[in-house]
Short mmCIF file of C-alpha atoms in Angstrom, two decimals:
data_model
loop_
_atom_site.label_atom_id
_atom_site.label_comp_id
_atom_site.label_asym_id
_atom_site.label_seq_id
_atom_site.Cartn_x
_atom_site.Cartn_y
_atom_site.Cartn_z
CA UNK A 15 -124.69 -46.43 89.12
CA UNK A 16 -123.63 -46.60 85.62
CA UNK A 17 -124.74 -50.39 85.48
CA UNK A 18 -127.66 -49.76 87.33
CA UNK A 19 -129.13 -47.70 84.68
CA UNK A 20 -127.48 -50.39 81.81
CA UNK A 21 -125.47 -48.00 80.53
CA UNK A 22 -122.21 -48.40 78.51
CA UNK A 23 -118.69 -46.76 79.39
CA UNK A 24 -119.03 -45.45 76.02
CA UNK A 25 -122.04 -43.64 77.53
CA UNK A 26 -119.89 -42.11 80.22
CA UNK A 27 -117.42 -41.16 78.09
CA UNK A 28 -119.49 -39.24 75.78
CA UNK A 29 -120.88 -37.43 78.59
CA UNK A 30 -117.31 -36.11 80.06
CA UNK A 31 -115.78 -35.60 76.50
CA UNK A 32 -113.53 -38.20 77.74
CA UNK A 33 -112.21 -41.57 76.41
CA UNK A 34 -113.34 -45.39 77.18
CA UNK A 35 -110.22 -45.52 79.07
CA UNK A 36 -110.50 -42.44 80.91
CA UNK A 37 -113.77 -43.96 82.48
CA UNK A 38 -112.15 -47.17 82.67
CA UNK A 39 -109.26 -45.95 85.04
CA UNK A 40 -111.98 -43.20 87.05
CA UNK A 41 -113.76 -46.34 87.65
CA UNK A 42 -111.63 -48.86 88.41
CA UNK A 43 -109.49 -45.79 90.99
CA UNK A 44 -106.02 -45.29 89.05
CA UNK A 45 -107.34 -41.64 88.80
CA UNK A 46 -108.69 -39.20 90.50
CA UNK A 47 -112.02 -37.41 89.14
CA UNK A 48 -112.72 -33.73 89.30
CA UNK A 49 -115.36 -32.09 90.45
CA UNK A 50 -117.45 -31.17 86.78
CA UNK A 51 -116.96 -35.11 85.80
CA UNK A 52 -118.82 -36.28 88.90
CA UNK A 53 -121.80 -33.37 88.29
CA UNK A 54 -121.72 -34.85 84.89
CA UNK A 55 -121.94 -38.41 85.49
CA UNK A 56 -124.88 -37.65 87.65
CA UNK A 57 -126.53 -35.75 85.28
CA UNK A 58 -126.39 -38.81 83.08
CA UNK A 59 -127.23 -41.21 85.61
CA UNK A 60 -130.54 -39.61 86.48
CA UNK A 61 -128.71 -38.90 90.34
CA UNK A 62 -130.68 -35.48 91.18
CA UNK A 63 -129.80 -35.80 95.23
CA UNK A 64 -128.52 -32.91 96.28
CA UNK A 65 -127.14 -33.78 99.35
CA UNK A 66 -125.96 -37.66 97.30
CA UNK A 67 -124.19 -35.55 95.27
CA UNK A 68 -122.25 -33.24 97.71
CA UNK A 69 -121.41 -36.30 99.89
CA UNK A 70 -119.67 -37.62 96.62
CA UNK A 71 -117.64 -34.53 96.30
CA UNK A 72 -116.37 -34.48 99.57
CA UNK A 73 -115.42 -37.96 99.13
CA UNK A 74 -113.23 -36.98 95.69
CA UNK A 75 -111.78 -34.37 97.48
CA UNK A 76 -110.41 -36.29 100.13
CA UNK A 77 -109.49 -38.55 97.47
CA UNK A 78 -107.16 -36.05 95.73
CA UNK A 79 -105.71 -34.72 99.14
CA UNK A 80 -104.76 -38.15 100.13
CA UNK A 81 -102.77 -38.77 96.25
CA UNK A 82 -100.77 -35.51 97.06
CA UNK A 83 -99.85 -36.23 100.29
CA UNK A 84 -98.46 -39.22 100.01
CA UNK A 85 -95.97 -37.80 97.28
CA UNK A 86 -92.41 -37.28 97.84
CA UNK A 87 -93.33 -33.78 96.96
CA UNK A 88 -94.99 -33.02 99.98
CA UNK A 89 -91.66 -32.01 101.84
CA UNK A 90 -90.62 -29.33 99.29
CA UNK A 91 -93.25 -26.12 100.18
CA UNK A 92 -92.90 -24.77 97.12
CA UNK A 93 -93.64 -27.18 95.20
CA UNK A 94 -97.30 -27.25 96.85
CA UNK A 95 -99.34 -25.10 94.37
CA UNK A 96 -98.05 -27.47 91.91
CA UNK A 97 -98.60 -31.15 93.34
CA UNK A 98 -101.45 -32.52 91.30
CA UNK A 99 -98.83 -32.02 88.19
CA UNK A 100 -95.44 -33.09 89.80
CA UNK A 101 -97.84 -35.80 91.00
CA UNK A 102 -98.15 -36.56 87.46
CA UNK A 103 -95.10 -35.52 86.43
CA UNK A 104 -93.76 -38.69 88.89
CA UNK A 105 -95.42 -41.45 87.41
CA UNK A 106 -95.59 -40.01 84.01
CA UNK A 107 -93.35 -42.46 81.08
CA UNK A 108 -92.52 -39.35 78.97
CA UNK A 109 -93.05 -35.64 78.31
CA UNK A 110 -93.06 -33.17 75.56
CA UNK A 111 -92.85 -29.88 76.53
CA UNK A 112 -92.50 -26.14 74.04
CA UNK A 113 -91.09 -23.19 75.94
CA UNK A 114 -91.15 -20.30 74.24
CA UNK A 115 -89.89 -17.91 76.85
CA UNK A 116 -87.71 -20.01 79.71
CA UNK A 117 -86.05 -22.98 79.67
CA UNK A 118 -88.22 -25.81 81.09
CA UNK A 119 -87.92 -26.38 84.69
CA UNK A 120 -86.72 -29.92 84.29
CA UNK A 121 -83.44 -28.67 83.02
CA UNK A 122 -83.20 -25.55 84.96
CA UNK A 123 -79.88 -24.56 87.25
CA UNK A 124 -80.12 -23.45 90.77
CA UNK A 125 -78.97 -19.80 89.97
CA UNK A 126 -81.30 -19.86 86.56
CA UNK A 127 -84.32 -20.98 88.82
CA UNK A 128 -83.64 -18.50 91.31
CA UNK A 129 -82.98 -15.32 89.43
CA UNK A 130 -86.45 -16.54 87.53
CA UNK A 131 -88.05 -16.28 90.77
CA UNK A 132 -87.08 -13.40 91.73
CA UNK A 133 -86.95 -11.68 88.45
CA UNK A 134 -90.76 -12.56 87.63
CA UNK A 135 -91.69 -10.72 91.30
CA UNK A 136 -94.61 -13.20 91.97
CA UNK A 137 -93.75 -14.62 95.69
CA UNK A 138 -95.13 -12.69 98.21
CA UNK A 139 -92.62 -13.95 100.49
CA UNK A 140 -89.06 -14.25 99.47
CA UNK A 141 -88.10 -16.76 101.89
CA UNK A 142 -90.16 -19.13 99.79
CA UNK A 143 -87.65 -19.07 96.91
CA UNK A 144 -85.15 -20.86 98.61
CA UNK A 145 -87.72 -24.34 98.53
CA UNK A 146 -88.85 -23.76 95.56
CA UNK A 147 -85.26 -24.04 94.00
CA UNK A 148 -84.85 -27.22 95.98
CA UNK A 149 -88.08 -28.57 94.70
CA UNK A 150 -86.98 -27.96 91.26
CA UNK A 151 -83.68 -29.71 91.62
CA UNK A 152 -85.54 -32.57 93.27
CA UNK A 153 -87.88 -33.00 90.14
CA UNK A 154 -84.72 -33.46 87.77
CA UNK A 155 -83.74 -36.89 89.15
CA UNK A 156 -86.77 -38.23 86.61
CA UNK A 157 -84.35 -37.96 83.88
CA UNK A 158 -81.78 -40.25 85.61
CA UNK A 159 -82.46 -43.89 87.45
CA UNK A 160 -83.81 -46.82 86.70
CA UNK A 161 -86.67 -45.45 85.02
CA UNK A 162 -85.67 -42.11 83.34
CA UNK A 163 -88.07 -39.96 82.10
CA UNK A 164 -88.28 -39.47 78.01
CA UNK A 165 -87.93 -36.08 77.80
CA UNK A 166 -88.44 -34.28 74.14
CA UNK A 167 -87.98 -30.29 74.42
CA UNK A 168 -88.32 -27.39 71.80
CA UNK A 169 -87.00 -24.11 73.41
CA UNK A 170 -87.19 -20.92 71.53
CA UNK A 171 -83.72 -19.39 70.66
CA UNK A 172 -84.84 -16.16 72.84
CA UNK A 173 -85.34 -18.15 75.61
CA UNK A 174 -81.55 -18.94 75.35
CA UNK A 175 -80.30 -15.54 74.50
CA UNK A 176 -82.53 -13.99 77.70
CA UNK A 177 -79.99 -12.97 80.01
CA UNK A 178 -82.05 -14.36 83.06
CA UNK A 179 -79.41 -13.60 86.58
CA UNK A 180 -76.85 -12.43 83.98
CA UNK A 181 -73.97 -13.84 81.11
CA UNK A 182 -72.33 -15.95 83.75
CA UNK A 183 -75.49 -17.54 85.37
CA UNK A 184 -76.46 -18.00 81.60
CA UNK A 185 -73.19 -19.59 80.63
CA UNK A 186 -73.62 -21.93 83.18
CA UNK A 187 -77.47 -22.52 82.36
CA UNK A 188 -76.68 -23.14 78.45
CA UNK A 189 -73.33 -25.40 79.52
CA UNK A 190 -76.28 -27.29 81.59
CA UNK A 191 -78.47 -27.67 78.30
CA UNK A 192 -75.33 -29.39 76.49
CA UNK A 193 -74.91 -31.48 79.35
CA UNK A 194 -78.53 -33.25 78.93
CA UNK A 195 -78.38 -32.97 75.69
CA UNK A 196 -75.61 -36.19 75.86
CA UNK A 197 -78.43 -38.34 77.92
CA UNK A 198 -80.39 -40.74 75.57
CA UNK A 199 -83.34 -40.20 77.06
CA UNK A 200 -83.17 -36.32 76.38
CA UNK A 201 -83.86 -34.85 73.03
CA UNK A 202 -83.51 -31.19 72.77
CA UNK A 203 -84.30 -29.31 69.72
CA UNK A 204 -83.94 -25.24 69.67
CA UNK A 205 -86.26 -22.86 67.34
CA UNK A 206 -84.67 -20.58 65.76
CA UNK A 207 -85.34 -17.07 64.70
CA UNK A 208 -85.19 -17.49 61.33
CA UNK A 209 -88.37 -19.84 61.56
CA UNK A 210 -90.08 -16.97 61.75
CA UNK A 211 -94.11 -17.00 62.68
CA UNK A 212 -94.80 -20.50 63.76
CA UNK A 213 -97.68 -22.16 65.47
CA UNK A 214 -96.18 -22.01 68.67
CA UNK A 215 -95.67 -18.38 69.19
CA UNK A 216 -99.32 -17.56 71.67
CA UNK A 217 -98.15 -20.13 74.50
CA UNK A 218 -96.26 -22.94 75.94
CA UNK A 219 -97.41 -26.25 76.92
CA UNK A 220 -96.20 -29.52 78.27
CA UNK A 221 -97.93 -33.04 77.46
CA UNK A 222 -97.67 -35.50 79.99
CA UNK A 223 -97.95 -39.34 78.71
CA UNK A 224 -97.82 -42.72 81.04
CA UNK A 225 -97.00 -46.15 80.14
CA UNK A 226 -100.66 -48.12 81.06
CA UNK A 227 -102.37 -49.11 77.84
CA UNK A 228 -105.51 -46.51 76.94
CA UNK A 229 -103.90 -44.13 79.68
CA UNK A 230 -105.14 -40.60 77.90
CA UNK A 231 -102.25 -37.93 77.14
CA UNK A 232 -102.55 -34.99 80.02
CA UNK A 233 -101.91 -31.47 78.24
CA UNK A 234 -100.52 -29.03 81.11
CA UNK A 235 -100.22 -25.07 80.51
CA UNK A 236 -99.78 -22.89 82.49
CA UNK A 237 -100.83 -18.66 82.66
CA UNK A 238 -100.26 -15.80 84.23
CA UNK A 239 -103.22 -16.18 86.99
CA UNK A 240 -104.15 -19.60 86.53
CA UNK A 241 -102.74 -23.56 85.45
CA UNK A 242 -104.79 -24.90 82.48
CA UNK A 243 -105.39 -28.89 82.27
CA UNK A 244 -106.48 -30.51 79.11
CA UNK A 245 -107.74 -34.20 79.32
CA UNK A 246 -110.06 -34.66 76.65
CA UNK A 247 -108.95 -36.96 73.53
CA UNK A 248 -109.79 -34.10 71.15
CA UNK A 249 -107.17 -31.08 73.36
CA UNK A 250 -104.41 -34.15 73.75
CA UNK A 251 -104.81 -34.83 69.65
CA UNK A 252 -104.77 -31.24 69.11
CA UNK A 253 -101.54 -30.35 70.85
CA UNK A 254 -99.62 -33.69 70.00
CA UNK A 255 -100.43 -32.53 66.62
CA UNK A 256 -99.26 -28.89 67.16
CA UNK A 257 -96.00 -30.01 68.91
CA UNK A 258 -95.03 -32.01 66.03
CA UNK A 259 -95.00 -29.17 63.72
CA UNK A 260 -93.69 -27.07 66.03
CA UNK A 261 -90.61 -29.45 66.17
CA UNK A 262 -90.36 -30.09 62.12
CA UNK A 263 -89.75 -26.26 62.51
CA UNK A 264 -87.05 -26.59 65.34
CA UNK A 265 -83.65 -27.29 64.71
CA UNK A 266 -82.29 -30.73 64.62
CA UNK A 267 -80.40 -32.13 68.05
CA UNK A 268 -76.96 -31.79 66.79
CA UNK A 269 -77.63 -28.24 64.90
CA UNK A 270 -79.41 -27.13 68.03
CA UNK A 271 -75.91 -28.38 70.27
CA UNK A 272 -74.13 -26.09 67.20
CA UNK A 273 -76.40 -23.53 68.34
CA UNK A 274 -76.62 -23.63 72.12
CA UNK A 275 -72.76 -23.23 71.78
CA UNK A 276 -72.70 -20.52 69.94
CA UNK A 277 -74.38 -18.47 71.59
CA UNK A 278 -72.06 -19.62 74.89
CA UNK A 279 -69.40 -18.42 73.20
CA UNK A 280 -70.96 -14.98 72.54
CA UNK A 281 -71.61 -14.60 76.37
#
């Protein structure tokens, strides 16, 4: 279509906000392409069929389906309202990721996982907790294999001093952090109170990057009623750039291991 009308992939990737490579890989079928991007592209392409354009739809929607099914993922139930990013999680080369409030999933304990569950009162059914813990645990053997995930964390100090479950669910939690902490893949940095305001304090947000040459950055964040994705050049500049100061701020590794042991000690 795009040729058709001798149009560039610049062109397209004006249109979507996107990158050359963005269109590149929705093109060539490495990813899969929502819903707005193929109104777009028609919009550009002077497609005005109505029923053209629904029969596209369908087909992307199948498309996605078929990329989370055929993820180990798939067995875990709870870790179904979050496939599309575990799906990217999976094949993803590194990730960056500010917590202000929890420690990140990836480096989550059983009993820390579970008392967050149940603590934050948002599953309808409790039986459900008991695969989403598993799912969790599952996710954390990225950071270990033949192809470990790089893995670069800030955690805010309160998240660590939170008694989520209790001191000895804690103790084990923070003895977990240390742990990781060893791996070369893992760098874990801790903001401190003193820091004070900081341009991290309104949310948390994990950036999701992959190995393939032009592959854009993937900015993941998640709310209270709703998961936020952020593909555009411009929102993956923006928070690469705000996660950097946010860890100039954070204490170095080996003062945050000081830290994280500290406040073990005090538990």
């Amino acid at each position: 279509m795009r040729e058709g009308r001798s149009l560039r992939q610049s062109h397209a990737a004006e249109a979507l906000t996107a990158s050359v490579a963005k269109v590149a890989k929705i093109e060539r079928g490495l990813v899969p392409i929502r819903d707005p991007d193929i109104r777009a592209l028609c919009h550009l392409y002077g497609e005005g069929d109505a029923d053209f354009i629904d029969r596209l739809l369908a087909l992307a929607k199948t498309d996605r389906e078929r990329r989370k099914a055929s993820g180990w993922w798939n067995q875990y139930p709870g870790l179904q309202s979050m496939a599309e990013y575990v799906a990217l999680e999976d094949i993803a080369t590194s990730l960056r990721t500010w917590q202000v409030a929890i420690v990140p999933g990836l480096l989550q304990t059983p009993d820390y996982a579970r008392a967050l569950a149940v603590g934050n009162g948002s599953w309808e059914d409790p039986d459900e907790i008991e695969p989403f813990v598993e799912s969790r645990m599952a996710r954390q053997a990225r950071l270990i294999g033949d192809r470990p995930l790089e893995l670069r964390v800030v955690v805010h100090e309160g998240a660590l001093r939170q008694l989520v479950g209790g001191r000895e669910v804690m103790r084990e939690q923070l003895g977990r952090l240390l742990d990781v902490a060893r791996q070369p893949n893992v760098k874990l940095q801790v903001m401190p109170y003193i820091a004070g305001a900081h341009p991290g304090m309104t949310s948390a947000f994990t950036i999701v990057s992959f190995a393939e040459p032009g592959a854009l950055d993937v900015v993941h964040m998640d709310t209270t009623s709703t998961t936020l994705w952020l593909e555009s050049d411009t929102d993956a500049e923006r928070h690469s750039s705000l996660f950097d100061r946010i860890s100039r701020l954070g204490l170095a590794q080996h003062t945050s291991v000081r830290l994280i042991n500290a406040i073990l000690r005090e538990l």
